[in-house]
C-alpha positions as a printed NumPy array, in Angstrom:
array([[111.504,  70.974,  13.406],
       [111.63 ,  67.309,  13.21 ],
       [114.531,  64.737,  13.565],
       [113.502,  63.605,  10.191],
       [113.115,  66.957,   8.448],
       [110.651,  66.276,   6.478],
       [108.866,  69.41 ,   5.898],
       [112.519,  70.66 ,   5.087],
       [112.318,  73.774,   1.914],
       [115.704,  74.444,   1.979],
       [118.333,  72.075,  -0.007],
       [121.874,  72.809,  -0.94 ],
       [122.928,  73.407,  -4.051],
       [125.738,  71.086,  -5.351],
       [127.02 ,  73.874,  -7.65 ],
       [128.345,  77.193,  -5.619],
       [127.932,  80.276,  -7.474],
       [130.817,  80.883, -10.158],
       [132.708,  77.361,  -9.582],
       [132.688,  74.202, -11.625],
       [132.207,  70.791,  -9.621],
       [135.759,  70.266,  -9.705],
       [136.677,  73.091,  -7.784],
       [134.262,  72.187,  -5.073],
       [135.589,  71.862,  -1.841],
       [135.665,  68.366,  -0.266],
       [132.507,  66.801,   0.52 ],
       [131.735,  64.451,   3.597],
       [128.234,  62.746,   4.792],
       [126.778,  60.266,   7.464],
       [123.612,  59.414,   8.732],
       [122.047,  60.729,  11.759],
       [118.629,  60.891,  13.532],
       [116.575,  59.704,  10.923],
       [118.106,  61.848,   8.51 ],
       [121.364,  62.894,   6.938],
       [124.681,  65.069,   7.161],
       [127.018,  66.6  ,   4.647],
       [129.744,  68.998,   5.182],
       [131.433,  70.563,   2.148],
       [135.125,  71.82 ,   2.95 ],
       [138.566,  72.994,   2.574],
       [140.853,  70.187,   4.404],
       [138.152,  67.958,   5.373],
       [139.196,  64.021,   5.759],
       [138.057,  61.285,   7.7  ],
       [139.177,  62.522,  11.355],
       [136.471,  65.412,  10.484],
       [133.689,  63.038,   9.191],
       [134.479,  60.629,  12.241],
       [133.975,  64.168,  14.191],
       [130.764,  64.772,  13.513],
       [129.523,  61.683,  13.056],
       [130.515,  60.936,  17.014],
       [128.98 ,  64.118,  18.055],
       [126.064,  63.327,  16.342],
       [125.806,  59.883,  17.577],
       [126.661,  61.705,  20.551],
       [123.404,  64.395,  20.975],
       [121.193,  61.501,  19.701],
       [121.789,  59.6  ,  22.694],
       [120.369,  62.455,  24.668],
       [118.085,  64.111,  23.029],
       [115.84 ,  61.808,  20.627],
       [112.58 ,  61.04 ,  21.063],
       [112.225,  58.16 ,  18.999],
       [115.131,  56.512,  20.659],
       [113.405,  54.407,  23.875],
       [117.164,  54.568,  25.794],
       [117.58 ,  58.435,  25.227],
       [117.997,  60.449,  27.809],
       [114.731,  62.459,  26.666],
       [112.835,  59.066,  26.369],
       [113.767,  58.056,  30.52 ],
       [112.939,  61.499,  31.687],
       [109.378,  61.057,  29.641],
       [109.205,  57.6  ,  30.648],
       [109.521,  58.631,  34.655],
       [106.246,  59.496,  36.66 ],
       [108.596,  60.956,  39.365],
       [107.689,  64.671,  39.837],
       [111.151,  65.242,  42.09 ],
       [113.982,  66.949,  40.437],
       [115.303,  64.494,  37.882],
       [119.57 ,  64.555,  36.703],
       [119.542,  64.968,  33.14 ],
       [123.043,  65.464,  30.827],
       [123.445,  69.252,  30.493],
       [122.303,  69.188,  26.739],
       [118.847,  68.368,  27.45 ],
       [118.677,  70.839,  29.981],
       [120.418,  73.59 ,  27.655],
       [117.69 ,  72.569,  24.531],
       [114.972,  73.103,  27.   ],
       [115.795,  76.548,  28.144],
       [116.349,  77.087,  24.365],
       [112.861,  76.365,  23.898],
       [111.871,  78.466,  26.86 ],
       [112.992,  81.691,  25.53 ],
       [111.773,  81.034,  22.115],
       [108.595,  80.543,  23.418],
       [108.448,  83.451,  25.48 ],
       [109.469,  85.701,  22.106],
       [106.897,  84.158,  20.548],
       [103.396,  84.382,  22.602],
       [104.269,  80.552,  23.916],
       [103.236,  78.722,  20.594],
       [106.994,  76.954,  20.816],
       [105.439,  74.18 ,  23.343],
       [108.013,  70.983,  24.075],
       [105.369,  70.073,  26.203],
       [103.086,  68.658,  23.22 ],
       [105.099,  65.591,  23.12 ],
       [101.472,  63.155,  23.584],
       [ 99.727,  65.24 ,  21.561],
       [102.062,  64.884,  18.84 ],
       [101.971,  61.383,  19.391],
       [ 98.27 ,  61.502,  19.36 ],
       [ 98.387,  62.43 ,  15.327],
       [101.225,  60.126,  14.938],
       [104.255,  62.06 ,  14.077],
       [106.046,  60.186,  17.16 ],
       [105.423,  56.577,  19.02 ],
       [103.256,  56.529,  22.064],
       [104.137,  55.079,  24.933],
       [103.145,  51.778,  25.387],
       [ 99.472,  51.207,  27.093],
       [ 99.202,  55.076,  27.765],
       [ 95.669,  56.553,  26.671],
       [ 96.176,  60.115,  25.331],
       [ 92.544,  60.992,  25.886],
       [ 93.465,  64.045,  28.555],
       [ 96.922,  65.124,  27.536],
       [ 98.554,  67.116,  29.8  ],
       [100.465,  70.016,  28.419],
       [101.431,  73.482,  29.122],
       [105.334,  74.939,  30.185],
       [104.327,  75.854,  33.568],
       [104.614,  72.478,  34.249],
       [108.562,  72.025,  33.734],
       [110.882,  73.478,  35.718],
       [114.848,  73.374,  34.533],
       [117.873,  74.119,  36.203],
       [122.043,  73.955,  34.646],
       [123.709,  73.337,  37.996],
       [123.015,  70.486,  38.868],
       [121.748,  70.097,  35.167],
       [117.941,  68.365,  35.985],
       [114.68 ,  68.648,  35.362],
       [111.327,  68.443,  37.152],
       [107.833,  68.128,  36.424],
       [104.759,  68.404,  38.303],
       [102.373,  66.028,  36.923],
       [103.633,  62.249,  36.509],
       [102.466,  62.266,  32.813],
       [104.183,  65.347,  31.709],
       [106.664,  64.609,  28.789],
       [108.857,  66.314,  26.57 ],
       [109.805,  66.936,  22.66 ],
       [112.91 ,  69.16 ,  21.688],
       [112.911,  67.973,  18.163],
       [112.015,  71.954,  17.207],
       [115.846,  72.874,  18.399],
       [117.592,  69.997,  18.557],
       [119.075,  70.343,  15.   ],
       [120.043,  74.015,  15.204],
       [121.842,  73.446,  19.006],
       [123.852,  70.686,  17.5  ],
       [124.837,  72.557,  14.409],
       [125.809,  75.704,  16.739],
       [128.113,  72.935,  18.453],
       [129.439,  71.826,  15.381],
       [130.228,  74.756,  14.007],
       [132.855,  75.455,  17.288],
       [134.333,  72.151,  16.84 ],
       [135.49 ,  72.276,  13.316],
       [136.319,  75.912,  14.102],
       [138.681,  74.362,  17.151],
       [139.985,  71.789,  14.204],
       [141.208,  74.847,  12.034],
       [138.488,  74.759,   9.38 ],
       [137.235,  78.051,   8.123],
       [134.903,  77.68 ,   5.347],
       [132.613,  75.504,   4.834],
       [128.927,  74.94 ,   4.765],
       [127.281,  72.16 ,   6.976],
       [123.688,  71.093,   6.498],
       [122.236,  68.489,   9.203],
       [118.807,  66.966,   7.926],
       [118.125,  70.082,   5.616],
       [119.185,  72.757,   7.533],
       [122.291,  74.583,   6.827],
       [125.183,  76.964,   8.147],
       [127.566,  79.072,   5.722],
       [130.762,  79.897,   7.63 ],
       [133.124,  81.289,   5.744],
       [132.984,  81.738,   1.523],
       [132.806,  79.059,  -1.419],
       [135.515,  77.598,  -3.006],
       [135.446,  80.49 ,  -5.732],
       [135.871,  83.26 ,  -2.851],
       [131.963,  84.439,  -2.976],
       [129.548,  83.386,  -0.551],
       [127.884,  80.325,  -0.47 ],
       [124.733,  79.738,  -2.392],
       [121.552,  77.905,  -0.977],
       [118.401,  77.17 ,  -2.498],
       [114.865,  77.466,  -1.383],
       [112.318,  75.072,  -2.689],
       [108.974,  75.423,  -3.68 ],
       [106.092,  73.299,  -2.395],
       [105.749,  71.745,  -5.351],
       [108.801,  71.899,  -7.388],
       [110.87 ,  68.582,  -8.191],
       [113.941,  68.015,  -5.575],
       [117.216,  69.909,  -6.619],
       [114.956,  73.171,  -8.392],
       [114.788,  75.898,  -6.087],
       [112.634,  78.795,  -6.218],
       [115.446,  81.638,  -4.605],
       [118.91 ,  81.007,  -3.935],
       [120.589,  82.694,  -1.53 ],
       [124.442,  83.936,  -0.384],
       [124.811,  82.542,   3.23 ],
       [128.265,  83.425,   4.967],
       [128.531,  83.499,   8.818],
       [124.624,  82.266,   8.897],
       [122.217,  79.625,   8.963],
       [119.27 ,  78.85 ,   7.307],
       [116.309,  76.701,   8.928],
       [112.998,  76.037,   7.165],
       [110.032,  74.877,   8.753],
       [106.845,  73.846,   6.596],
       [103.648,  71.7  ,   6.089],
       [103.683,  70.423,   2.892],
       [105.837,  67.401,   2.668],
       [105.493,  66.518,   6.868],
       [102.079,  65.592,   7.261],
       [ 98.894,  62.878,   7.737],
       [ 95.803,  62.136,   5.626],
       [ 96.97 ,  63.426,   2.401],
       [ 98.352,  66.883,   3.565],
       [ 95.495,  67.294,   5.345],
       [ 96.957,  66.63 ,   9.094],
       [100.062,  68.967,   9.732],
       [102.828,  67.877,  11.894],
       [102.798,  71.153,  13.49 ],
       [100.528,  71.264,  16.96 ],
       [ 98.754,  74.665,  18.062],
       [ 99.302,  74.454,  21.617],
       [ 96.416,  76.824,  21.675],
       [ 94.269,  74.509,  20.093],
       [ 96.191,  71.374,  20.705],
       [ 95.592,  70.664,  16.965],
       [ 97.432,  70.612,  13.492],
       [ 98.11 ,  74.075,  12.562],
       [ 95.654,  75.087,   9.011],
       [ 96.513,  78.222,   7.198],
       [ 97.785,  78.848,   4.069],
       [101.257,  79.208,   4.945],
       [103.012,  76.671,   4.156],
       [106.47 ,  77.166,   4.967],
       [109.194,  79.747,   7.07 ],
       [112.38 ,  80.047,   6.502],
       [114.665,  82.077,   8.548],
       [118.58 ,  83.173,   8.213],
       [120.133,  84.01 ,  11.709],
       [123.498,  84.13 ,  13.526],
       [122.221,  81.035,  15.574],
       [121.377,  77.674,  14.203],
       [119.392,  76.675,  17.064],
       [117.463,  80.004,  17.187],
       [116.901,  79.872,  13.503],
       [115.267,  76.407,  13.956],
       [113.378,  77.302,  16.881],
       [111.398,  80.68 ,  15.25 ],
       [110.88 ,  79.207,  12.308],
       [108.212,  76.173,  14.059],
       [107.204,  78.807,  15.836],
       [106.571,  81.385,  13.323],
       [104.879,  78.805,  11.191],
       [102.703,  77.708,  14.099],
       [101.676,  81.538,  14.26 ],
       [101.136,  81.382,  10.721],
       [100.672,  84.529,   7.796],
       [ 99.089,  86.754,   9.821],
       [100.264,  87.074,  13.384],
       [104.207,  85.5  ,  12.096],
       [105.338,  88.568,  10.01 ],
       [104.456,  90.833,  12.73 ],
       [105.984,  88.602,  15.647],
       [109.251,  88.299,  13.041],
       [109.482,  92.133,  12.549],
       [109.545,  92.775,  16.214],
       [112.307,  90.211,  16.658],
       [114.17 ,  91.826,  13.488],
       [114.529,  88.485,  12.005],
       [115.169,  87.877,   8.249],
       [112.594,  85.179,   6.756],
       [111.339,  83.664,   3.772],
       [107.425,  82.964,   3.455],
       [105.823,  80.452,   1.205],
       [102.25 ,  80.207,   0.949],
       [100.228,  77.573,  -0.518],
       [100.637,  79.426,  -4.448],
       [104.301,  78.811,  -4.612],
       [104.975,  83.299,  -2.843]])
């Protein structure tokens, strides 16, 4: 998924089942990556929201692609093909990737980065014609000790956007653990985690939108506790009137066209939540469900009529 979510289904519902605003637990926000954060919680005061916000600030450094001093953005930026030291983080999303990819007949592809570019969901590099992109995983090699990373063609380069959300959530998650917090429900640029229960002792309740339905009306709500919930989609993300995806094919190194139009999927992991759901969108109505039932995953599928 992108930094900026916008292809995000999923909101959170400011109401949790059974309790009146007032008895809502405290709620904090920031910006981050484009997009926003909000944690709702027990306990929660400004050493918390200065927390996360520094964490944030934190895996943005690394791991953004629209940020020209990231960490990403130099190892893109390099034509070297030796092995290249990287903070652990970006080496830990791309391995991520890697076995998403392999669960999923390799449509998760980081390595789309100029083609995505190419149908401008990302800035180009300056001067750089796009007219021969090279892509493809067996070009990136990865290793955690020394944490580094190598390619083998100068021009290779890299997105994580499609995990980066759900790794830094999982992160999260420990660290307010650590700080003594045990329920509350996080949501980083429309993706969220339940840990814990509401306010009112039930578990938390989350909305799903519709393609088309105004912001705040969901079509399902559902109780999240111990889980997260990451939507990927088509409708809201995209160029030429809807027409252009944000979603590449790496098959067909092109905008993905079905009638799906968005995947949402609960799981124990934020970052493998947000990393099946691109890639069960990319697979789309047909081959996704059966790719989703071999993984045992719980998901949500919207098509085009609002089902």
């Amino acid at each position: 998924m992108s930094w900026t979510r916008m292809a995000m289904a999923a909101l959170v519902l400011a109401c949790l089942s059974g309790c009146h605003l007032d008895e809502a637990p405290k709620l904090l926000s920031g910006p981050t990556m484009g997009t926003t954060w909000s944690l709702r919680a027990e306990g929660a005061d400004d050493s918390i929201r200065q927390l996360i916000q520094s964490h944030l600030d934190q895996r943005e450094a690394v791991l953004s692609h629209w940020r020209r001093d990231s960490a990403l953005s130099a190892f893109n930026a390099s034509a070297s093909t030796d092995w290249q030291a990287v903070p652990v983080e970006l080496v830990q999303t791309v391995e991520l990737a890697r076995r998403i990819a392999k669960d999923t007949e390799g449509v998760l592809d980081i390595t789309l980065a100029p083609v995505i570019e190419a149908f401008g969901f990302a800035p180009k590099l300056q001067g750089e014609s796009l007219e021969t992109p090279v892509t493809g995983w067996e070009h990136l090699k990865s290793r955690l000790d020394p944490p580094a990373l190598k390619k083998d063609v100068p021009q290779l380069r890299i997105n994580v956007a499609s995990v980066t959300e759900g790794f830094v959530m999982d992160e999260l998650v420990r660290l307010l653990k650590q700080r003594g917090l045990s329920d509350f429900l996080l949501e980083v640029g429309g993706e969220v985690v339940a840990i814990g229960h509401a306010a009112d002792g039930k578990p938390w309740q989350v909305g799903v939108q519709t393609p088309k339905a105004a912001q705040g009306d969901a079509m399902q709500t559902l109780p999240l506790m111990n889980q997260c919930m990451a939507t990927s989609g088509t409708y809201r993300h995209n160029k030429d009137h809807g027409k252009k995806s944000h979603l590449i094919d790496p098959r067909t190194l092109k905008p993905v066209e079905h009638d799906l139009v968005s995947v949402t999927v609960l799981h124990d992991s934020c970052a493998l939540a947000d990393g099946y759901a691109t890639a069960l969108m990319v697979l789309g109505p047909e081959r996704g469900p059966e790719i989703a039932k071999r993984l045992n995953l719980r998901v949500l599928w919207i098509s085009a009529g609002g089902r």
